[in-house]
Amino acid sequence: MVKLFVLYEHAAGFGLFSVSEFEEVSMLLPQVEASVTDLSRFNAIVKLVSFSPFKTAVAALESANAVSEGILLQDLATFLDTTLPAKKKKVTLGVADAKLGAAIAEALGIQCSHVGAVPEILRGIRMHFPSLVKGFTAQTAGVAQLGLGHSYSRAKVKFNVHRSDNMIIQSIALLDMLDKDINTFSMRIREWYSYHFPELVKIVPDNRLYAKVAQHIRDRKSLTDGSVAELEEILMDSEKAQAIVDAAKMSMGMDISVVDLMNIQMFAGRVVRLSDYRKQLAEYLHSKMGNVAPNLQSLIGDQVGARLISKAGSLTNLAKYPASTVQILGAEKALFRALKTRTNTPKYGLLYHSTFIGRAGLKNKGRISRFLANKCSIASRIDCFTEAPSSVFGDALRQQVEDRLKFYESGEAPRKNTEVMEEAIAMAEQQQKSEKKKKKKKRAAENGNVSMKSENGDETLPADNGEEEAAAEPPKKKKKKKKNKEEA
């Protein structure tokens, strides 16, 4: 008769349970489902054979990772080998995962099953586990599950605060939104203030400077020859400042009340503050791209690289994309329309905003976009999976694209990819070595400059060599005196 045992993996350890009347249980599956919720009826079927708790949280995490991947650890193999009966041919072991069952069957020669009544029995064990194991409560089980859940999720996600690409996705979306809003508001302030001072639009075409000048001038009649210096500080151009004062004297604009001018000034101040914040956000995006994707940043710039990451969803997703997908990323509508109408498919998507596409000739735009997408795919994979991020490979890939542009224009043969990559690898290794040396020097300097605290809590600097020698001299004199006394 085949005896059924069930292996249950808990956050606190491994448990082995024996199931009585296996053949009858497998025949009467509806009755098993009904008895799972009742502890007294479930105890008549399932009994604890042995429980092996984890010694440390690290061991629990290792076992959870191994079980999820279907790997048999040595601790679990030893536990099963010692607790199961010697005649393993007459034993069936119920497991939750088919991969783990295959690994156990291959290593220990035990027949494993994960179908039939086994899932229902495991459900009952999971429900009544604190009652089946002595000295175990629902509270301790919850604490163990919570701790293992946090550590297991952290190990799977591998979250790094300094390299989170979610911040890049949010910042590039906000940057695009700010660009639209600033352009809309600038058009509004130009139209609104032009009723009073229409000549200013031609003199100051820049949106941000126009809003600043409008905020400063308010009423054009207040401008005098003495206002040229103040306008020069804003515009950084003496000719434009003088032109504004001259135009104000002969302006064709209408007179506006004080209340209207106050509202225009407040709105112009809002536009200026939005423009300043947009500049800060661009600097923040630059620093984030340098931490998360330095190679992609040096290859195609901050905004194009950030848009590629945002469109893919994450840097990991972008790294998994082939170069052909990266090339048309952002042109999905045009692609499906071309497939429907059986016309030419698009040559580029978001990569069109790169400077390389604009510098290439009409005949070579498709070629350079395909080559650039290939290099972007390589750069994103290096950024995603490297442990020590640096922009060495991005600089090398950028130079390759430059050489390819020269090849299309003049026919000058570019260098081979293997040579460029070997040089980049050597440079990256040199950088890592130099960074390690710098860290060692910093640590040595910090250890040398650390002040020592006395017993009273006062900080005292370490004594000089001369003071140490002076402090060490008196004991020597005492030794000499003792020697003289012994000779006498």
CSV table of C-alpha atoms in Angstrom, one decimal, residues 38-351:
chain,number,residue,atom,x,y,z
A,38,ASP,CA,-13.3,21.7,9.9
A,39,LEU,CA,-10.2,21.2,12.1
A,40,SER,CA,-11.4,18.1,14.0
A,41,ARG,CA,-12.2,16.3,10.7
A,42,PHE,CA,-9.0,17.5,9.1
A,43,ASN,CA,-6.9,16.2,12.1
A,44,ALA,CA,-8.3,12.7,11.5
A,45,ILE,CA,-6.8,12.7,8.0
A,46,VAL,CA,-3.6,14.7,8.3
A,47,LYS,CA,-1.0,14.5,11.1
A,48,LEU,CA,2.4,16.2,11.6
A,49,VAL,CA,5.4,13.9,11.2
A,50,SER,CA,8.2,16.5,11.6
A,51,PHE,CA,8.9,20.2,11.4
A,52,SER,CA,12.3,21.7,10.6
A,53,PRO,CA,12.5,25.4,11.4
A,54,PHE,CA,14.9,27.8,9.6
A,55,LYS,CA,17.8,28.9,11.7
A,56,THR,CA,18.2,32.4,10.3
A,57,ALA,CA,16.3,34.8,8.0
A,58,VAL,CA,19.0,34.4,5.4
A,59,ALA,CA,18.3,30.6,5.3
A,60,ALA,CA,14.6,31.3,4.9
A,61,LEU,CA,15.2,33.6,2.0
A,62,GLU,CA,17.5,31.1,0.3
A,63,SER,CA,15.0,28.3,0.6
A,64,ALA,CA,12.2,30.6,-0.7
A,65,ASN,CA,14.3,31.5,-3.7
A,66,ALA,CA,15.2,27.9,-4.3
A,67,VAL,CA,11.6,26.6,-4.0
A,68,SER,CA,10.3,29.3,-6.4
A,69,GLU,CA,12.9,28.3,-9.0
A,70,GLY,CA,12.4,24.5,-8.5
A,71,ILE,CA,15.8,23.8,-6.9
A,72,LEU,CA,16.3,21.3,-4.2
A,73,LEU,CA,18.6,22.6,-1.4
A,74,GLN,CA,20.8,20.4,0.7
A,75,ASP,CA,18.9,21.2,3.9
A,76,LEU,CA,15.6,20.1,2.4
A,77,ALA,CA,17.1,17.0,0.9
A,78,THR,CA,18.6,16.0,4.3
A,79,PHE,CA,15.3,16.7,6.0
A,80,LEU,CA,13.3,14.5,3.6
A,81,ASP,CA,15.9,11.8,3.6
A,82,THR,CA,15.9,11.5,7.5
A,83,THR,CA,12.1,11.8,8.1
A,84,LEU,CA,10.6,9.7,5.3
A,85,PRO,CA,10.5,5.9,5.7
A,86,ALA,CA,13.3,3.8,4.5
A,87,LYS,CA,11.2,2.1,1.9
A,88,LYS,CA,10.8,5.1,-0.4
A,89,LYS,CA,9.3,3.1,-3.3
A,90,LYS,CA,6.1,2.7,-1.3
A,91,VAL,CA,5.9,6.4,-0.5
A,92,THR,CA,4.3,9.3,-2.5
A,93,LEU,CA,5.3,12.8,-1.6
A,94,GLY,CA,2.7,15.6,-2.3
A,95,VAL,CA,4.3,18.9,-3.3
A,96,ALA,CA,2.8,22.3,-4.3
A,97,ASP,CA,5.2,22.9,-7.2
A,98,ALA,CA,5.8,20.5,-10.1
A,99,LYS,CA,9.3,21.7,-10.7
A,100,LEU,CA,10.3,21.1,-7.1
A,101,GLY,CA,8.7,17.6,-7.3
A,102,ALA,CA,10.8,16.8,-10.3
A,103,ALA,CA,14.0,17.9,-8.6
A,104,ILE,CA,13.1,15.8,-5.5
A,105,ALA,CA,12.3,12.7,-7.6
A,106,GLU,CA,15.6,13.1,-9.5
A,107,ALA,CA,17.8,13.6,-6.4
A,108,LEU,CA,16.1,11.2,-3.9
A,109,GLY,CA,14.2,8.8,-6.1
A,110,ILE,CA,10.9,9.6,-4.4
A,111,GLN,CA,7.6,9.6,-6.3
A,112,CYS,CA,6.1,13.1,-6.2
A,113,SER,CA,2.6,14.3,-7.0
A,114,HIS,CA,1.0,17.7,-7.2
A,115,VAL,CA,-2.5,16.8,-8.5
A,116,GLY,CA,-5.6,15.1,-7.1
A,117,ALA,CA,-6.2,15.6,-3.4
A,118,VAL,CA,-2.8,17.1,-2.8
A,119,PRO,CA,-3.8,20.8,-3.5
A,120,GLU,CA,-6.8,20.5,-1.1
A,121,ILE,CA,-4.7,18.9,1.6
A,122,LEU,CA,-2.1,21.7,1.3
A,123,ARG,CA,-4.9,24.2,1.5
A,124,GLY,CA,-6.1,22.7,4.8
A,125,ILE,CA,-2.5,22.6,6.1
A,126,ARG,CA,-2.1,26.3,5.2
A,127,MET,CA,-5.4,27.1,7.0
A,128,HIS,CA,-4.7,25.1,10.2
A,129,PHE,CA,-0.9,25.3,10.3
A,130,PRO,CA,-0.6,27.1,13.7
A,131,SER,CA,-2.9,24.4,15.3
A,132,LEU,CA,-1.0,21.5,13.8
A,133,VAL,CA,2.4,22.5,15.0
A,134,LYS,CA,2.9,22.7,18.8
A,135,GLY,CA,4.2,25.9,20.2
A,136,PHE,CA,3.2,27.8,17.1
A,137,THR,CA,0.5,30.6,17.0
A,138,ALA,CA,-1.2,32.6,14.3
A,139,GLN,CA,0.7,35.7,15.5
A,140,THR,CA,4.2,34.1,15.2
A,141,ALA,CA,3.2,32.7,11.8
A,142,GLY,CA,2.1,36.1,10.6
A,143,VAL,CA,5.4,37.7,11.8
A,144,ALA,CA,7.5,35.1,10.0
A,145,GLN,CA,5.4,35.4,6.8
A,146,LEU,CA,5.7,39.3,6.9
A,147,GLY,CA,9.5,39.2,7.4
A,148,LEU,CA,10.1,36.7,4.6
A,149,GLY,CA,7.7,38.4,2.3
A,150,HIS,CA,9.6,41.7,2.6
A,151,SER,CA,13.0,40.2,2.1
A,152,TYR,CA,11.8,38.0,-0.8
A,153,SER,CA,10.2,40.9,-2.6
A,154,ARG,CA,13.2,43.1,-2.0
A,155,ALA,CA,15.5,40.4,-3.4
A,156,LYS,CA,13.3,39.9,-6.5
A,157,VAL,CA,12.7,43.6,-7.2
A,158,LYS,CA,16.4,44.6,-6.4
A,159,PHE,CA,15.3,48.2,-5.8
A,160,ASN,CA,18.1,50.7,-5.8
A,161,VAL,CA,17.3,54.3,-4.6
A,162,HIS,CA,20.1,55.8,-6.7
A,163,ARG,CA,19.1,54.1,-10.0
A,164,SER,CA,15.3,54.3,-10.1
A,165,ASP,CA,14.0,54.9,-13.6
A,166,ASN,CA,10.5,55.8,-12.4
A,167,MET,CA,11.7,59.3,-11.5
A,168,ILE,CA,12.9,59.7,-15.1
A,169,ILE,CA,9.6,58.7,-16.5
A,170,GLN,CA,7.7,61.1,-14.3
A,171,SER,CA,10.1,64.0,-14.9
A,172,ILE,CA,10.1,63.7,-18.7
A,173,ALA,CA,6.3,63.6,-18.7
A,174,LEU,CA,6.2,66.7,-16.5
A,175,LEU,CA,8.8,68.4,-18.7
A,176,ASP,CA,6.7,67.9,-21.9
A,177,MET,CA,3.7,69.2,-20.1
A,178,LEU,CA,5.5,72.3,-18.9
A,179,ASP,CA,6.8,73.0,-22.4
A,180,LYS,CA,3.2,73.0,-23.7
A,181,ASP,CA,1.9,75.1,-20.8
A,182,ILE,CA,4.8,77.7,-21.0
A,183,ASN,CA,4.2,78.1,-24.8
A,184,THR,CA,0.5,78.6,-24.3
A,185,PHE,CA,0.9,81.1,-21.5
A,186,SER,CA,3.7,83.0,-23.4
A,187,MET,CA,1.3,83.4,-26.4
A,188,ARG,CA,-1.3,84.7,-24.0
A,189,ILE,CA,0.9,87.2,-22.3
A,190,ARG,CA,2.2,88.4,-25.7
A,191,GLU,CA,-1.3,89.0,-27.0
A,192,TRP,CA,-2.5,90.6,-23.8
A,193,TYR,CA,0.4,93.0,-23.3
A,194,SER,CA,0.5,93.9,-27.0
A,195,TYR,CA,-2.6,95.9,-26.6
A,196,HIS,CA,-0.5,98.3,-24.5
A,197,PHE,CA,3.0,97.9,-26.0
A,198,PRO,CA,2.8,96.2,-29.4
A,199,GLU,CA,6.4,97.1,-30.5
A,200,LEU,CA,7.9,94.9,-27.7
A,201,VAL,CA,7.2,91.6,-29.5
A,202,LYS,CA,9.6,92.4,-32.3
A,203,ILE,CA,12.4,93.6,-30.0
A,204,VAL,CA,12.2,90.7,-27.6
A,205,PRO,CA,11.2,87.5,-29.4
A,206,ASP,CA,12.2,85.1,-26.5
A,207,ASN,CA,9.2,84.0,-24.4
A,208,ARG,CA,10.9,84.0,-21.0
A,209,LEU,CA,12.7,87.4,-21.6
A,210,TYR,CA,9.4,88.9,-22.9
A,211,ALA,CA,7.6,87.9,-19.7
A,212,LYS,CA,10.4,89.3,-17.6
A,213,VAL,CA,10.5,92.6,-19.4
A,214,ALA,CA,6.7,92.9,-19.3
A,215,GLN,CA,6.7,92.2,-15.6
A,216,HIS,CA,9.4,94.9,-15.1
A,217,ILE,CA,8.0,97.7,-17.4
A,218,ARG,CA,4.3,97.5,-16.5
A,219,ASP,CA,3.3,101.0,-17.8
A,220,ARG,CA,5.4,102.0,-20.9
A,221,LYS,CA,5.0,105.7,-20.0
A,222,SER,CA,7.1,105.1,-16.9
A,223,LEU,CA,10.2,104.3,-19.0
A,224,THR,CA,12.9,107.0,-19.2
A,225,ASP,CA,16.5,107.2,-20.3
A,226,GLY,CA,17.5,106.1,-16.8
A,227,SER,CA,15.6,102.8,-17.3
A,228,VAL,CA,18.1,101.5,-19.9
A,229,ALA,CA,20.5,100.2,-17.2
A,230,GLU,CA,17.7,98.2,-15.5
A,231,LEU,CA,16.5,96.7,-18.8
A,232,GLU,CA,20.1,95.9,-19.7
A,233,GLU,CA,20.4,93.7,-16.6
A,234,ILE,CA,17.4,91.7,-17.7
A,235,LEU,CA,18.2,91.4,-21.4
A,236,MET,CA,22.0,91.4,-21.2
A,237,ASP,CA,22.0,93.6,-24.4
A,238,SER,CA,22.3,97.4,-24.3
A,239,GLU,CA,21.0,97.9,-27.9
A,240,LYS,CA,17.8,96.1,-27.1
A,241,ALA,CA,17.3,98.0,-23.9
A,242,GLN,CA,17.7,101.3,-25.7
A,243,ALA,CA,15.4,100.2,-28.5
A,244,ILE,CA,12.7,99.4,-25.9
A,245,VAL,CA,13.0,102.8,-24.4
A,246,ASP,CA,12.8,104.5,-27.8
A,247,ALA,CA,9.8,102.4,-28.9
A,248,ALA,CA,8.0,103.2,-25.7
A,249,LYS,CA,8.2,106.9,-26.4
A,250,MET,CA,6.6,106.5,-29.9
A,251,SER,CA,4.3,103.5,-29.2
A,252,MET,CA,0.9,103.0,-30.9
A,253,GLY,CA,-0.5,101.0,-28.0
A,254,MET,CA,-3.6,101.9,-26.1
A,255,ASP,CA,-3.7,103.1,-22.5
A,256,ILE,CA,-4.6,100.4,-19.8
A,257,SER,CA,-5.9,100.9,-16.3
A,258,VAL,CA,-3.8,100.1,-13.3
A,259,VAL,CA,-5.9,97.1,-12.4
A,260,ASP,CA,-5.3,95.5,-15.8
A,261,LEU,CA,-1.6,96.2,-15.6
A,262,MET,CA,-1.4,94.5,-12.2
A,263,ASN,CA,-3.1,91.4,-13.6
A,264,ILE,CA,-0.7,91.4,-16.5
A,265,GLN,CA,2.2,91.7,-14.2
A,266,MET,CA,1.0,88.8,-11.9
A,267,PHE,CA,0.5,86.6,-15.0
A,268,ALA,CA,3.9,87.5,-16.4
A,269,GLY,CA,5.5,86.6,-13.0
A,270,ARG,CA,3.8,83.2,-13.1
A,271,VAL,CA,5.2,82.5,-16.6
A,272,VAL,CA,8.7,83.5,-15.4
A,273,ARG,CA,8.5,81.2,-12.4
A,274,LEU,CA,7.3,78.3,-14.6
A,275,SER,CA,10.2,78.9,-16.9
A,276,ASP,CA,12.7,78.9,-14.0
A,277,TYR,CA,11.2,75.7,-12.7
A,278,ARG,CA,11.4,74.1,-16.1
A,279,LYS,CA,15.1,74.8,-16.1
A,280,GLN,CA,15.5,73.2,-12.7
A,281,LEU,CA,13.6,70.2,-13.8
A,282,ALA,CA,15.9,69.8,-16.9
A,283,GLU,CA,18.9,69.9,-14.6
A,284,TYR,CA,17.3,67.3,-12.3
A,285,LEU,CA,16.6,65.0,-15.3
A,286,HIS,CA,20.2,65.4,-16.4
A,287,SER,CA,21.5,64.3,-13.0
A,288,LYS,CA,19.0,61.3,-12.9
A,289,MET,CA,20.0,60.2,-16.4
A,290,GLY,CA,23.6,60.3,-15.4
A,291,ASN,CA,22.9,58.0,-12.5
A,292,VAL,CA,20.5,55.6,-14.2
A,293,ALA,CA,21.5,55.5,-17.9
A,294,PRO,CA,24.8,57.3,-18.4
A,295,ASN,CA,25.7,55.5,-21.6
A,296,LEU,CA,22.3,56.2,-23.2
A,297,GLN,CA,22.6,59.8,-22.0
A,298,SER,CA,26.0,60.4,-23.6
A,299,LEU,CA,24.8,58.7,-26.8
A,300,ILE,CA,21.5,60.5,-27.7
A,301,GLY,CA,21.1,63.1,-24.9
A,302,ASP,CA,18.9,63.5,-21.8
A,303,GLN,CA,15.4,64.1,-23.3
A,304,VAL,CA,15.5,61.5,-26.2
A,305,GLY,CA,16.9,58.8,-23.8
A,306,ALA,CA,14.3,59.7,-21.2
A,307,ARG,CA,11.5,59.5,-23.7
A,308,LEU,CA,12.7,56.1,-24.9
A,309,ILE,CA,12.7,54.8,-21.3
A,310,SER,CA,9.2,56.3,-20.7
A,311,LYS,CA,7.8,54.8,-23.8
A,312,ALA,CA,9.2,51.4,-23.0
A,313,GLY,CA,7.9,51.6,-19.4
A,314,SER,CA,11.3,51.0,-17.7
A,315,LEU,CA,15.0,50.7,-18.5
A,316,THR,CA,14.7,46.9,-18.1
A,317,ASN,CA,12.0,46.8,-20.8
A,318,LEU,CA,14.0,49.0,-23.1
A,319,ALA,CA,17.0,46.7,-22.7
A,320,LYS,CA,14.9,43.7,-23.6
A,321,TYR,CA,13.7,45.3,-26.9
A,322,PRO,CA,15.5,44.4,-30.1
A,323,ALA,CA,17.0,47.2,-32.1
A,324,SER,CA,14.2,47.1,-34.7
A,325,THR,CA,11.6,47.9,-32.0
A,326,VAL,CA,13.8,50.7,-30.6
A,327,GLN,CA,14.0,52.2,-34.0
A,328,ILE,CA,10.2,52.7,-34.5
A,329,LEU,CA,9.4,53.2,-30.8
A,330,GLY,CA,6.9,56.1,-30.7
A,331,ALA,CA,5.7,55.5,-34.3
A,332,GLU,CA,3.2,52.7,-33.6
A,333,LYS,CA,0.3,54.4,-35.2
A,334,ALA,CA,2.2,55.0,-38.4
A,335,LEU,CA,3.5,51.4,-38.4
A,336,PHE,CA,0.1,49.8,-38.1
A,337,ARG,CA,-1.4,52.2,-40.7
A,338,ALA,CA,1.4,51.2,-43.1
A,339,LEU,CA,0.8,47.5,-42.4
A,340,LYS,CA,-3.0,48.0,-43.1
A,341,THR,CA,-2.5,49.9,-46.3
A,342,ARG,CA,0.6,47.9,-47.4
A,343,THR,CA,2.7,51.1,-47.8
A,344,ASN,CA,6.2,51.8,-46.6
A,345,THR,CA,6.8,51.4,-42.9
A,346,PRO,CA,8.2,54.3,-40.8
A,347,LYS,CA,12.0,54.6,-40.6
A,348,TYR,CA,12.1,56.2,-37.1
A,349,GLY,CA,10.0,57.1,-34.1
A,350,LEU,CA,11.4,59.0,-31.1
A,351,LEU,CA,14.9,58.7,-32.5
